[in-house]
Coordinates of C-alpha atoms in Angstrom, one line a residue:
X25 CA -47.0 -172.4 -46.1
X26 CA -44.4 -170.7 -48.2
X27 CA -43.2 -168.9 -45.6
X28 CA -42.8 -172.0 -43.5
X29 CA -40.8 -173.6 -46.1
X30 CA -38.7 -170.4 -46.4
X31 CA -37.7 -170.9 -42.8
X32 CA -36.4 -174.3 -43.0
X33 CA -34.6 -173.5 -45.6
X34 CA -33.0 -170.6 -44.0
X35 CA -32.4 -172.7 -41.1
X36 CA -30.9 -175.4 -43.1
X37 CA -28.7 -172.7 -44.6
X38 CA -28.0 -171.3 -41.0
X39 CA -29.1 -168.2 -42.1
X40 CA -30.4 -167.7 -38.7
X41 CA -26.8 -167.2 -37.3
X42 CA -25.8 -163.7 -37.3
X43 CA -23.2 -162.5 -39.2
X44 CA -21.2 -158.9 -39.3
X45 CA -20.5 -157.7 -42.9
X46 CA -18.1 -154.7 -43.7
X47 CA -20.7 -152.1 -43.9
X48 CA -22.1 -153.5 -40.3
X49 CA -19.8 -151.3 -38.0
X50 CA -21.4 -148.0 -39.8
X51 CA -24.8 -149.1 -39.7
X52 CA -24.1 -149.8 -35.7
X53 CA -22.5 -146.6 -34.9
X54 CA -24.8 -144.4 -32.7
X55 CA -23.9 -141.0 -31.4
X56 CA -26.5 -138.3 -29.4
X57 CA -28.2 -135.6 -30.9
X58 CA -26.7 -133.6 -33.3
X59 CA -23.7 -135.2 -33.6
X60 CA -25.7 -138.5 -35.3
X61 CA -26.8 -135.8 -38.1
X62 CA -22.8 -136.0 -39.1
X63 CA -22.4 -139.6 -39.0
X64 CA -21.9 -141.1 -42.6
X65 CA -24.9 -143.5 -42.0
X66 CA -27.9 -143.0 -40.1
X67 CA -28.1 -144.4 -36.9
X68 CA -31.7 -146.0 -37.0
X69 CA -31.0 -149.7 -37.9
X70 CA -28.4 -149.0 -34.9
X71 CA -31.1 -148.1 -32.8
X72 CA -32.6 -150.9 -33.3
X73 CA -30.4 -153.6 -33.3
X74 CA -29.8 -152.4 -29.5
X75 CA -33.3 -153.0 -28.8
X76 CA -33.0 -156.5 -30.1
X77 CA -29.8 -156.7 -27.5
X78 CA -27.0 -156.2 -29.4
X79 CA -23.6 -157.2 -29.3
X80 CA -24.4 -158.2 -25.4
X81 CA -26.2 -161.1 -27.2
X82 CA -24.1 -161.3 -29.8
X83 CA -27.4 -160.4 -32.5
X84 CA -28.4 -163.5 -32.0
X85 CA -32.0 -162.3 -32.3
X86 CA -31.5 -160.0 -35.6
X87 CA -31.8 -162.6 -38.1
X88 CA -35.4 -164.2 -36.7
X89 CA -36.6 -160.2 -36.2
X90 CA -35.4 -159.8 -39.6
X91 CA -37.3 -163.0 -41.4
X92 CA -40.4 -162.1 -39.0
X93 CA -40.9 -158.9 -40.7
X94 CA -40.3 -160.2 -44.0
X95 CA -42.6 -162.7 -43.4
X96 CA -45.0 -160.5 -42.3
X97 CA -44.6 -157.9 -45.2
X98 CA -45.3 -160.6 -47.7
X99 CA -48.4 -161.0 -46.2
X100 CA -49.9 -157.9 -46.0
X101 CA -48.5 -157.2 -49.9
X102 CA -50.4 -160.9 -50.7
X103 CA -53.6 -159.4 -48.8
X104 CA -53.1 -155.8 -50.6
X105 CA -52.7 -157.3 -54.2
X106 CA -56.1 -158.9 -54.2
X107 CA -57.7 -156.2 -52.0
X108 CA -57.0 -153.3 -54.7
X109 CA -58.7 -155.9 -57.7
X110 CA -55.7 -158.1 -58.9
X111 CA -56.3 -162.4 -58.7
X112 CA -55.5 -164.7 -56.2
X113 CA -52.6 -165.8 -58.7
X114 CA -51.5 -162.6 -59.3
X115 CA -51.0 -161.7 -55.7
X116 CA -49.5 -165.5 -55.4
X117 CA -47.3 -164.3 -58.4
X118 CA -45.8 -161.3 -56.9
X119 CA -45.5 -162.5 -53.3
X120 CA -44.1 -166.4 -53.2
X121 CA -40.9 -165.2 -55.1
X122 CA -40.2 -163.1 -51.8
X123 CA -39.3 -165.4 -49.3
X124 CA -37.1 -167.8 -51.5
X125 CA -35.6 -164.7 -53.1
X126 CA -31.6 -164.5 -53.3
X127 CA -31.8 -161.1 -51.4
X128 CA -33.9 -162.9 -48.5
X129 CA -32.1 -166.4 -48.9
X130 CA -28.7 -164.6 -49.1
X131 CA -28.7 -161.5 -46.7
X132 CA -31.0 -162.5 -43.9
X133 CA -28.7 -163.1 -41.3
X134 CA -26.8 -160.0 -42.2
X135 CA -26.7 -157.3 -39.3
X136 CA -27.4 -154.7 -42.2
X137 CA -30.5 -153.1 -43.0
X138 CA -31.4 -154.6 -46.5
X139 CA -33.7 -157.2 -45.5
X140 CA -35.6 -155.1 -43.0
X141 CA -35.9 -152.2 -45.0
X142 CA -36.7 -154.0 -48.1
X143 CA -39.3 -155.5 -45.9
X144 CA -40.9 -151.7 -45.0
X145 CA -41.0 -151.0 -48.7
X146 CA -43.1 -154.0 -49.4
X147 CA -46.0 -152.8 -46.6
X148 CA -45.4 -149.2 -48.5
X149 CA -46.4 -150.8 -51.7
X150 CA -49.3 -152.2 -49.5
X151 CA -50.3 -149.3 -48.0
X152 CA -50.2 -147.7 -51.9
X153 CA -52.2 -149.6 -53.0
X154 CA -55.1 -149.9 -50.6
X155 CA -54.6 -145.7 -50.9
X156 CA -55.0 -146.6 -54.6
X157 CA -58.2 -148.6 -54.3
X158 CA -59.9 -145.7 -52.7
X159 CA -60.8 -147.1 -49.1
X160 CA -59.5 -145.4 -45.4
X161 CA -57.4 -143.1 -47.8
X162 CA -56.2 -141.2 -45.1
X163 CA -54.3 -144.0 -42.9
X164 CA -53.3 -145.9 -45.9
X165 CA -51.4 -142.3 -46.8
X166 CA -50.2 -141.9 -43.2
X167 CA -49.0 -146.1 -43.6
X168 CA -47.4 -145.3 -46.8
X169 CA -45.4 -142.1 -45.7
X170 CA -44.3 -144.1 -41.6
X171 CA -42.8 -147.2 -44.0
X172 CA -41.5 -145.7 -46.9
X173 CA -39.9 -142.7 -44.9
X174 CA -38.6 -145.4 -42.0
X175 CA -37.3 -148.2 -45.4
X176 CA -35.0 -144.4 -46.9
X177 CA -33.9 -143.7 -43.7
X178 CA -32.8 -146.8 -42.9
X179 CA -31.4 -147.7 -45.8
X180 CA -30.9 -144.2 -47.9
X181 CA -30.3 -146.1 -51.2
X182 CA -34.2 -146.5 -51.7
X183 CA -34.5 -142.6 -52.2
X184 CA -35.8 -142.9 -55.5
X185 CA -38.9 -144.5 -54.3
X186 CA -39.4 -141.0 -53.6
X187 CA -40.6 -139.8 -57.2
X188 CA -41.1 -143.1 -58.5
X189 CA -44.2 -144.2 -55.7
X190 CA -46.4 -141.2 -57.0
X191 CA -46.1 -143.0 -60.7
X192 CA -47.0 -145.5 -59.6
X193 CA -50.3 -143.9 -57.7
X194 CA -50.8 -142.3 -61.1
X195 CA -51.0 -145.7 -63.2
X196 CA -52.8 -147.8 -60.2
X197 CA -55.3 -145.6 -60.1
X198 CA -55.5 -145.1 -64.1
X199 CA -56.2 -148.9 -64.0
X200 CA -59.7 -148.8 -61.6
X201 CA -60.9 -146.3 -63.9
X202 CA -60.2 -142.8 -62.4
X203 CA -60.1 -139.5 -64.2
X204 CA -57.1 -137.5 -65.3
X205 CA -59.0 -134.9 -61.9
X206 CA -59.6 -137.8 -60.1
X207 CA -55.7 -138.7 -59.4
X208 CA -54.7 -135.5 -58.8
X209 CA -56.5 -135.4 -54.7
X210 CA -54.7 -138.9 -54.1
X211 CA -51.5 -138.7 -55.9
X212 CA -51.0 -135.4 -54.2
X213 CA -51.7 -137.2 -51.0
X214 CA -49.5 -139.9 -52.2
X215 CA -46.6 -137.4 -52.9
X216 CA -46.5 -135.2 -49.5
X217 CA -46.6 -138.8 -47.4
X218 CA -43.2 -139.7 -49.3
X219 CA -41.4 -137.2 -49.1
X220 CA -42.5 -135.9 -45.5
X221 CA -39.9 -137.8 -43.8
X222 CA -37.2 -137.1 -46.1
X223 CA -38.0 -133.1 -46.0
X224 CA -38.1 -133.3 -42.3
X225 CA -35.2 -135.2 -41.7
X226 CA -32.6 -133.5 -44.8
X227 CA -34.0 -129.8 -43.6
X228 CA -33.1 -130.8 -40.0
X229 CA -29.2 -132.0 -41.5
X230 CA -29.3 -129.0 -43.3
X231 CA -30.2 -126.2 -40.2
X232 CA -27.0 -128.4 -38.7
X233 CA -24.8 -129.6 -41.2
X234 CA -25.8 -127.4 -44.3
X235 CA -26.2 -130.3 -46.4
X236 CA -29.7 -131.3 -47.3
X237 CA -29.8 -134.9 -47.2
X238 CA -30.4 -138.2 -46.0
X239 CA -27.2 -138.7 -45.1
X240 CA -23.6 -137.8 -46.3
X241 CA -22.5 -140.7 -48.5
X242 CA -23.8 -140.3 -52.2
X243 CA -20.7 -138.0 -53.1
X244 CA -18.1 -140.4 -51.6
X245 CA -20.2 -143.3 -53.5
X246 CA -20.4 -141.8 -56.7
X247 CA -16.4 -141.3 -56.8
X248 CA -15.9 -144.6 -57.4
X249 CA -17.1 -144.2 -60.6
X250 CA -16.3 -141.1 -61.5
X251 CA -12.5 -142.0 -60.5
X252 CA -12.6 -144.8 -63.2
X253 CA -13.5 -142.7 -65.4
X254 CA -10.7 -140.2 -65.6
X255 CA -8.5 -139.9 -68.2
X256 CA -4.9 -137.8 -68.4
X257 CA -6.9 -135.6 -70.8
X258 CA -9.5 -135.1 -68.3
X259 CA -7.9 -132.9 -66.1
X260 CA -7.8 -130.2 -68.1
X261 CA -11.5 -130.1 -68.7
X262 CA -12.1 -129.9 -65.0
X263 CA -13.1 -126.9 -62.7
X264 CA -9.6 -125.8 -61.2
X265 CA -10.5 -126.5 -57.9
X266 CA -11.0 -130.2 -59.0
X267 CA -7.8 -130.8 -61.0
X268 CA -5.4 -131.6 -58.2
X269 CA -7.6 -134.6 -56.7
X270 CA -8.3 -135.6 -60.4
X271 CA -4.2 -135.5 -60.9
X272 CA -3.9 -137.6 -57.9
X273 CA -6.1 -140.4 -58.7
X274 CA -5.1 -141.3 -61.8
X275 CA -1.5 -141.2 -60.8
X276 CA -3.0 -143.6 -58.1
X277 CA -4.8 -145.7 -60.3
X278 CA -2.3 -146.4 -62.7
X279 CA 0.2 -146.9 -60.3
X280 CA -2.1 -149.6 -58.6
X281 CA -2.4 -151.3 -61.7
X282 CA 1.3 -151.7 -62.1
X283 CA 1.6 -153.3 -58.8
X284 CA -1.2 -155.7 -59.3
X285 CA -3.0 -154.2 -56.4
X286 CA -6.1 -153.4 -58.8
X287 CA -7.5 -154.2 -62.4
X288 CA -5.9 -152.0 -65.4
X289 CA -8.0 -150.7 -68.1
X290 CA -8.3 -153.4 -70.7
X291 CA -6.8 -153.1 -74.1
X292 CA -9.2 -153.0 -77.0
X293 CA -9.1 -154.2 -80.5
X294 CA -7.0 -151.6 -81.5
X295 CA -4.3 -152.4 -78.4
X296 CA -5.6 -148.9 -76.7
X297 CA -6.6 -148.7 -73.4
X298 CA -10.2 -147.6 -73.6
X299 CA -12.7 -146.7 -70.7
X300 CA -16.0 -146.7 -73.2
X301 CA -14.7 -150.1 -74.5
X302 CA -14.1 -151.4 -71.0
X303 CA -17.3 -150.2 -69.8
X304 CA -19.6 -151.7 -72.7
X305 CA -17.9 -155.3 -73.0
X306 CA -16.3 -155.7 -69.6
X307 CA -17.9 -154.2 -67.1
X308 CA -16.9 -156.3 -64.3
X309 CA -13.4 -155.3 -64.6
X310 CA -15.2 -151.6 -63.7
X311 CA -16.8 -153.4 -60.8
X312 CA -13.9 -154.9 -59.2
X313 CA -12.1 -152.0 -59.4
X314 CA -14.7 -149.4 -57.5
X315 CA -13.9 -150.4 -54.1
X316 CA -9.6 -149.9 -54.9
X317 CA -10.4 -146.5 -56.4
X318 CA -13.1 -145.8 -53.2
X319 CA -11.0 -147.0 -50.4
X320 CA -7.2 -147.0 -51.2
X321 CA -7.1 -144.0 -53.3
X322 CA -10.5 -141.3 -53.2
X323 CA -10.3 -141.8 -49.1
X324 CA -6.9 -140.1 -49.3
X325 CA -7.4 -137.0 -50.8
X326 CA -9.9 -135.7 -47.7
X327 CA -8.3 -132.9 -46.1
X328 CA -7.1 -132.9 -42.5
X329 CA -9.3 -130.0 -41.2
X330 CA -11.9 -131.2 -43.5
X331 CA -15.5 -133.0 -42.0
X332 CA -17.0 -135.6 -43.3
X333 CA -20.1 -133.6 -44.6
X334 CA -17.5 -131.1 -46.1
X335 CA -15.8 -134.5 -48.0
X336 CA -18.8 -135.8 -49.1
X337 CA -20.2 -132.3 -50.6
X338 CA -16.6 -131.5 -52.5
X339 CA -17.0 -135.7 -53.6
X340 CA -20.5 -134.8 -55.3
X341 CA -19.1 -131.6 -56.9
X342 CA -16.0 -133.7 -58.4
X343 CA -18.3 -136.6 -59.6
X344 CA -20.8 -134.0 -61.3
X345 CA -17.6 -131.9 -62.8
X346 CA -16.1 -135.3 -64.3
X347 CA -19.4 -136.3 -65.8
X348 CA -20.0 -133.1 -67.7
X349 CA -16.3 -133.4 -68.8
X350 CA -16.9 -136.8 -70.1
X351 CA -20.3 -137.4 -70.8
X352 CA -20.2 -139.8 -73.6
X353 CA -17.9 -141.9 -70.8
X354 CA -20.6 -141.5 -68.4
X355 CA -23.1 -143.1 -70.7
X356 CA -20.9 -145.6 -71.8
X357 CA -21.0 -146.4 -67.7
X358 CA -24.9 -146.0 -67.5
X359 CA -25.4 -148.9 -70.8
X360 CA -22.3 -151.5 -69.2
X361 CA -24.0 -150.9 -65.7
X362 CA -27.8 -151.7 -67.0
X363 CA -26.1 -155.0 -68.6
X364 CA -24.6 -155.9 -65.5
X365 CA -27.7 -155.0 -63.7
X366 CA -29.9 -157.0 -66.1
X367 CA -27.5 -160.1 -66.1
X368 CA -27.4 -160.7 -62.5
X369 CA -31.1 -160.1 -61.8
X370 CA -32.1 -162.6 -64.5
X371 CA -29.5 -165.2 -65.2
X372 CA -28.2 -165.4 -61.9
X373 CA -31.3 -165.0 -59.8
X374 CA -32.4 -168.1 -58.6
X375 CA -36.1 -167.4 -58.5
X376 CA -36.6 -166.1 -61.7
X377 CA -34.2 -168.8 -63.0
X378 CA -36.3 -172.0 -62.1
X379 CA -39.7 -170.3 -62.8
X380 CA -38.3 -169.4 -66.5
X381 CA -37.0 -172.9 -67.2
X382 CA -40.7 -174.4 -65.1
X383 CA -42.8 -172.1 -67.2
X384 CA -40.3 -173.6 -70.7
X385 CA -40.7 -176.9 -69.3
X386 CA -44.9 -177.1 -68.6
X387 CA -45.4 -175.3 -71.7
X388 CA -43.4 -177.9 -73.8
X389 CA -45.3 -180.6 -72.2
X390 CA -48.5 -179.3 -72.5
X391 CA -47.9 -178.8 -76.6
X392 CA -46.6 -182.4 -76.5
X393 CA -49.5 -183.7 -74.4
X394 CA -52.2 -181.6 -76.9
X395 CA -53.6 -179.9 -74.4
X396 CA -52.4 -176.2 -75.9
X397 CA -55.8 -174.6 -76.7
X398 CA -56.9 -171.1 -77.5
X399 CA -55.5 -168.5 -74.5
X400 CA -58.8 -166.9 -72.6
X401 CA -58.7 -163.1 -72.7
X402 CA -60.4 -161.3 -69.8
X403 CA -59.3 -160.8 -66.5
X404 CA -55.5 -162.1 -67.7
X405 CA -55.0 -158.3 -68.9
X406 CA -55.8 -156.7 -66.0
X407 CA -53.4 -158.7 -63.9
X408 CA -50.6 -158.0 -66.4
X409 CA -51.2 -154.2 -65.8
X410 CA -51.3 -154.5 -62.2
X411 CA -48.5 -156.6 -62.0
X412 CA -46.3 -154.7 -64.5
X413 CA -46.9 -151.2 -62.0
X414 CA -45.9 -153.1 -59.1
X415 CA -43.0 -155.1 -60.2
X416 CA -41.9 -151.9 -62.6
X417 CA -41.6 -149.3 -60.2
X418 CA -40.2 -151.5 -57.3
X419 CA -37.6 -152.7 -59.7
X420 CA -37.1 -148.8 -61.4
X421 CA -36.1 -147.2 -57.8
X422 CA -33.8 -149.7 -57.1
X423 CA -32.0 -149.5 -60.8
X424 CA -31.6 -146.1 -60.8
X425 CA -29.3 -145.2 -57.9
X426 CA -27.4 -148.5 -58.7
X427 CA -26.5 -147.7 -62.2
X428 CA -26.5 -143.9 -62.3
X429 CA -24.3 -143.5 -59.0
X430 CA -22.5 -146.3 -58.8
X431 CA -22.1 -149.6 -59.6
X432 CA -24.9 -152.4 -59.7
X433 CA -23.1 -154.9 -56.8
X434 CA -25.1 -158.1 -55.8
X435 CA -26.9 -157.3 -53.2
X436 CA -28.2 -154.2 -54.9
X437 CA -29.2 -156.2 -57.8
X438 CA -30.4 -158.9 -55.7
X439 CA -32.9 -155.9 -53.4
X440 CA -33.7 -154.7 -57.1
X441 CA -35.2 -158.2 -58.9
X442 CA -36.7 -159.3 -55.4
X443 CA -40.2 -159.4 -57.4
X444 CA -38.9 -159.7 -61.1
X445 CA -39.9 -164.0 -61.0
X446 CA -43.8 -162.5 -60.4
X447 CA -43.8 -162.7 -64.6
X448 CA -42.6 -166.2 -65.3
X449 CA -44.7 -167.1 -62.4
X450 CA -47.5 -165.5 -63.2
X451 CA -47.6 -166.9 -66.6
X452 CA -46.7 -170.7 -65.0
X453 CA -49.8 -170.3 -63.0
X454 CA -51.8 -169.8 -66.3
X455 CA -50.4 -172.6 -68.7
X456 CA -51.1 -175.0 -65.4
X457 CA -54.5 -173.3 -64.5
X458 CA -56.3 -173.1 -68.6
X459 CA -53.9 -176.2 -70.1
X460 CA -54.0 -179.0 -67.1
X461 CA -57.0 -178.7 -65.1
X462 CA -59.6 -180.7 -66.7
X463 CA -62.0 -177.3 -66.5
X464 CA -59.4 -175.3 -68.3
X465 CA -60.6 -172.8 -65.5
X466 CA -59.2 -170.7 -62.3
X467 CA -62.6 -171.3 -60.0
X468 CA -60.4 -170.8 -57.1
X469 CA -58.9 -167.8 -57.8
X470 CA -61.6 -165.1 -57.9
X471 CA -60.5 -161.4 -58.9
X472 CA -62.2 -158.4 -56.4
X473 CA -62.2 -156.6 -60.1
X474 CA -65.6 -158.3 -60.6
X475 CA -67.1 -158.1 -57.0
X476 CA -69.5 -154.4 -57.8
X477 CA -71.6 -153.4 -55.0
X478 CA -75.0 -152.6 -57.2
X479 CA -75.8 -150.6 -54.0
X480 CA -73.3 -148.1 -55.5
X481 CA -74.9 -147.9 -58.8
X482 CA -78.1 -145.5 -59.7
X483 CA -81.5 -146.8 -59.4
X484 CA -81.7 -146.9 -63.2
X485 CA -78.9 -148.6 -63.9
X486 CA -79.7 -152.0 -61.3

């Protein structure tokens, strides 16, 4: 039913009309074995989006394919939730924000991969935790590795999931009781089927490139911010072979900033031009400048003779030099990034938004009404955890590249708090389910945490 709703709303949005964004063209370039292995994105979304018809049909069937699988995704996760142990209204919790979400509400008719990887993560997070549960272990593993590998191919910012899934294996299986020797089988299992795809793929770039990665593009990224964060006393801390490019984009910079085609460093209270300052209390001046320093000044210094992969490598190097020169600016970054980060995925996102002020609102009425009565204890806690591993880790991997490589933009933030209304919800559910129905009970929703099969246990013991 939610789903349904979600798709009259997109249509009443139009977000069932196709539309090309700036980073479109790249995710549509295709090129033939090996030359793909050079391109600066990978050429799977492309792939697809030529099975769907293309430009010959002008995408016209990318948006539905993309809310399809969505849809579907948000399903199985629902299904998954309850099958591992959770509550109906947990899985309800951590599923209905998904289809209403700003990333799904926003980006659907996008041709970019966001909304269709996103999508594959979800099923990963399904196929974890049935894995997790301890049932057909083997193709949950083999589920977990095809989505999770096909979601950081596709879209290579979701990389982290890489270290972060097997935490999460680690803490799901923690919950249903498992020993400290117990985890270490799965979680193994876990770990191989997650990075499989990447060590397949990078060793494959690397036998042909020499660079073991996804793809070429994290070096070029990461200048952005490492080009804002250059100072005239910089230079001299840097590696020679870095100090020329580091020269030329602050000359750049500040001559940008003179001619108003790009944001100067504000003044602080003191009337000095401060990066730290800048990046703690106005960090969106930062923001609106990484795309001027990326684009109009970083994408000049590549060399003539140089490739792309060759560009992208020096890029990392320079990024990595800067930050060791200036560490204390680089934190100052990481703290005025995780502000921005947690500002738009709260305030500004619209799921979380109108559960907060519903959950505010219910609770108000139920203490004016008198029906606030002692909170039951129980099964409540056990949701929470599960909940907490899901929503934790799914938000963690997508923070982590946004805030220690680059900067948070909206759609990353948006991808990143896709699940973060699960809590308000979760919590509306409750105040609703103990404080206005006249059982002050959840009959309906039944938790496969108390379903044992006495079969299991020993003779003694039914």
């Amino acid at each position: 039913m939610a789903i349904t709703a979600s798709a009259v709303l997109s249509f009443a949005l139009g977000n069932f009309t196709p539309e090309l964004v700036p980073d479109s063209s790249g995710y549509l370039r295709s090129a033939a074995w090996p030359d793909m292995l050079y391109m600066q994105r990978t050429p799977f979304y492309g792939w697809l989006v030529e099975l769907l018809g293309g430009e010959a049909n002008g995408f016209a069937l990318v948006p539905p394919t993309q809310f399809l699988v969505l849809g579907m995704a948000t399903l199985i996760l629902f299904g998954a939730v309850q099958y591992y142990g959770a509550s109906a209204r947990a899985a309800l919790a951590v599923t209905l924000p998904i289809p209403f979400s700003n990333s799904a509400l926003l980006f659907l008719n996008d041709v970019h991969p966001e909304i269709l990887a996103t999508s594959l993560v979800l099923v990963g997070l399904a196929c974890l935790m049935a894995l997790c549960r301890g049932a057909a272990t083997l193709p949950a593993a083999v589920g977990l590795g095809l989505s999770l590998g096909a979601a950081y191919l596709m879209k290579p910012a979701f990389i982290m999931f890489i270290p972060v899934v097997p935490s999460m294996a680690i803490l799901l299986l923690r919950l249903r009781g498992a020993s400290w020797r117990q985890c270490c089988l799965p979680v193994s299992l876990v770990a191989v089927a997650v990075t499989l795809p990447f060590a397949i793929y990078a060793g494959l770039r690397y036998a042909e490139t020499g660079s073991f990665q996804v793809v070429s593009y994290g070096g070029f990224q990461s200048s952005g911010m490492s080009g804002l964060m250059l100072r005239p006393e910089t230079i001299a801390k840097l590696p020679r072979e870095h100090r020329d490019r580091a020269a030329f984009i602050v000359e750049q910079r500040d001559a940008l900033a003179a001619q108003g085609q790009m944001l100067p460093i504000p003044l602080n209270s003191q009337n000095v031009r401060s990066f730290p300052s800048a990046a703690l209390g106005y960090f969106d001046v930062l923001a609106r400048s990484n795309d001027n320093v990326l684009y109009d000044i970083v994408s000049g210094t590549r060399g003539r003779s140089e490739s792309w992969v060759e560009f992208d490598q020096s890029l990392q190097a320079f990024t990595i030099a800067v930050v060791k020169a200036e560490p204390a600016y680089y934190a100052a970054w990481v703290i005025g990034a995780t502000t921005r980060f947690v500002g738009l995925a709260t305030v500004a996102n619209a799921t979380f938004a109108v559960a907060s002020f519903a959950l505010a609102g219910l609770f108000c009425l139920a203490v004016l009404c008198g029906r606030v009565t002692k909170a039951a204890g129980g099964a409540g806690s056990r949701d929470l955890a599960i909940v907490a591993v899901i929503v934790g880790g799914y938000t963690l991997a997508n923070y982590l590249p946004s805030v220690l490589m680059t900067f948070p933009a909206r759609r990353y933030v948006d991808t990143a708090a896709l699940l973060l209304a699960t809590f308000p919800l979760y919590a509306l559910f409750g105040v609703w389910g103990r404080w206005f129905q006249p059982s002050h009970r959840e009959p309906a929703l039944k938790s496969h945490w108390s379903q044992v099969d006495l079969s299991e246990l020993p003779p003694s013991a039914r």
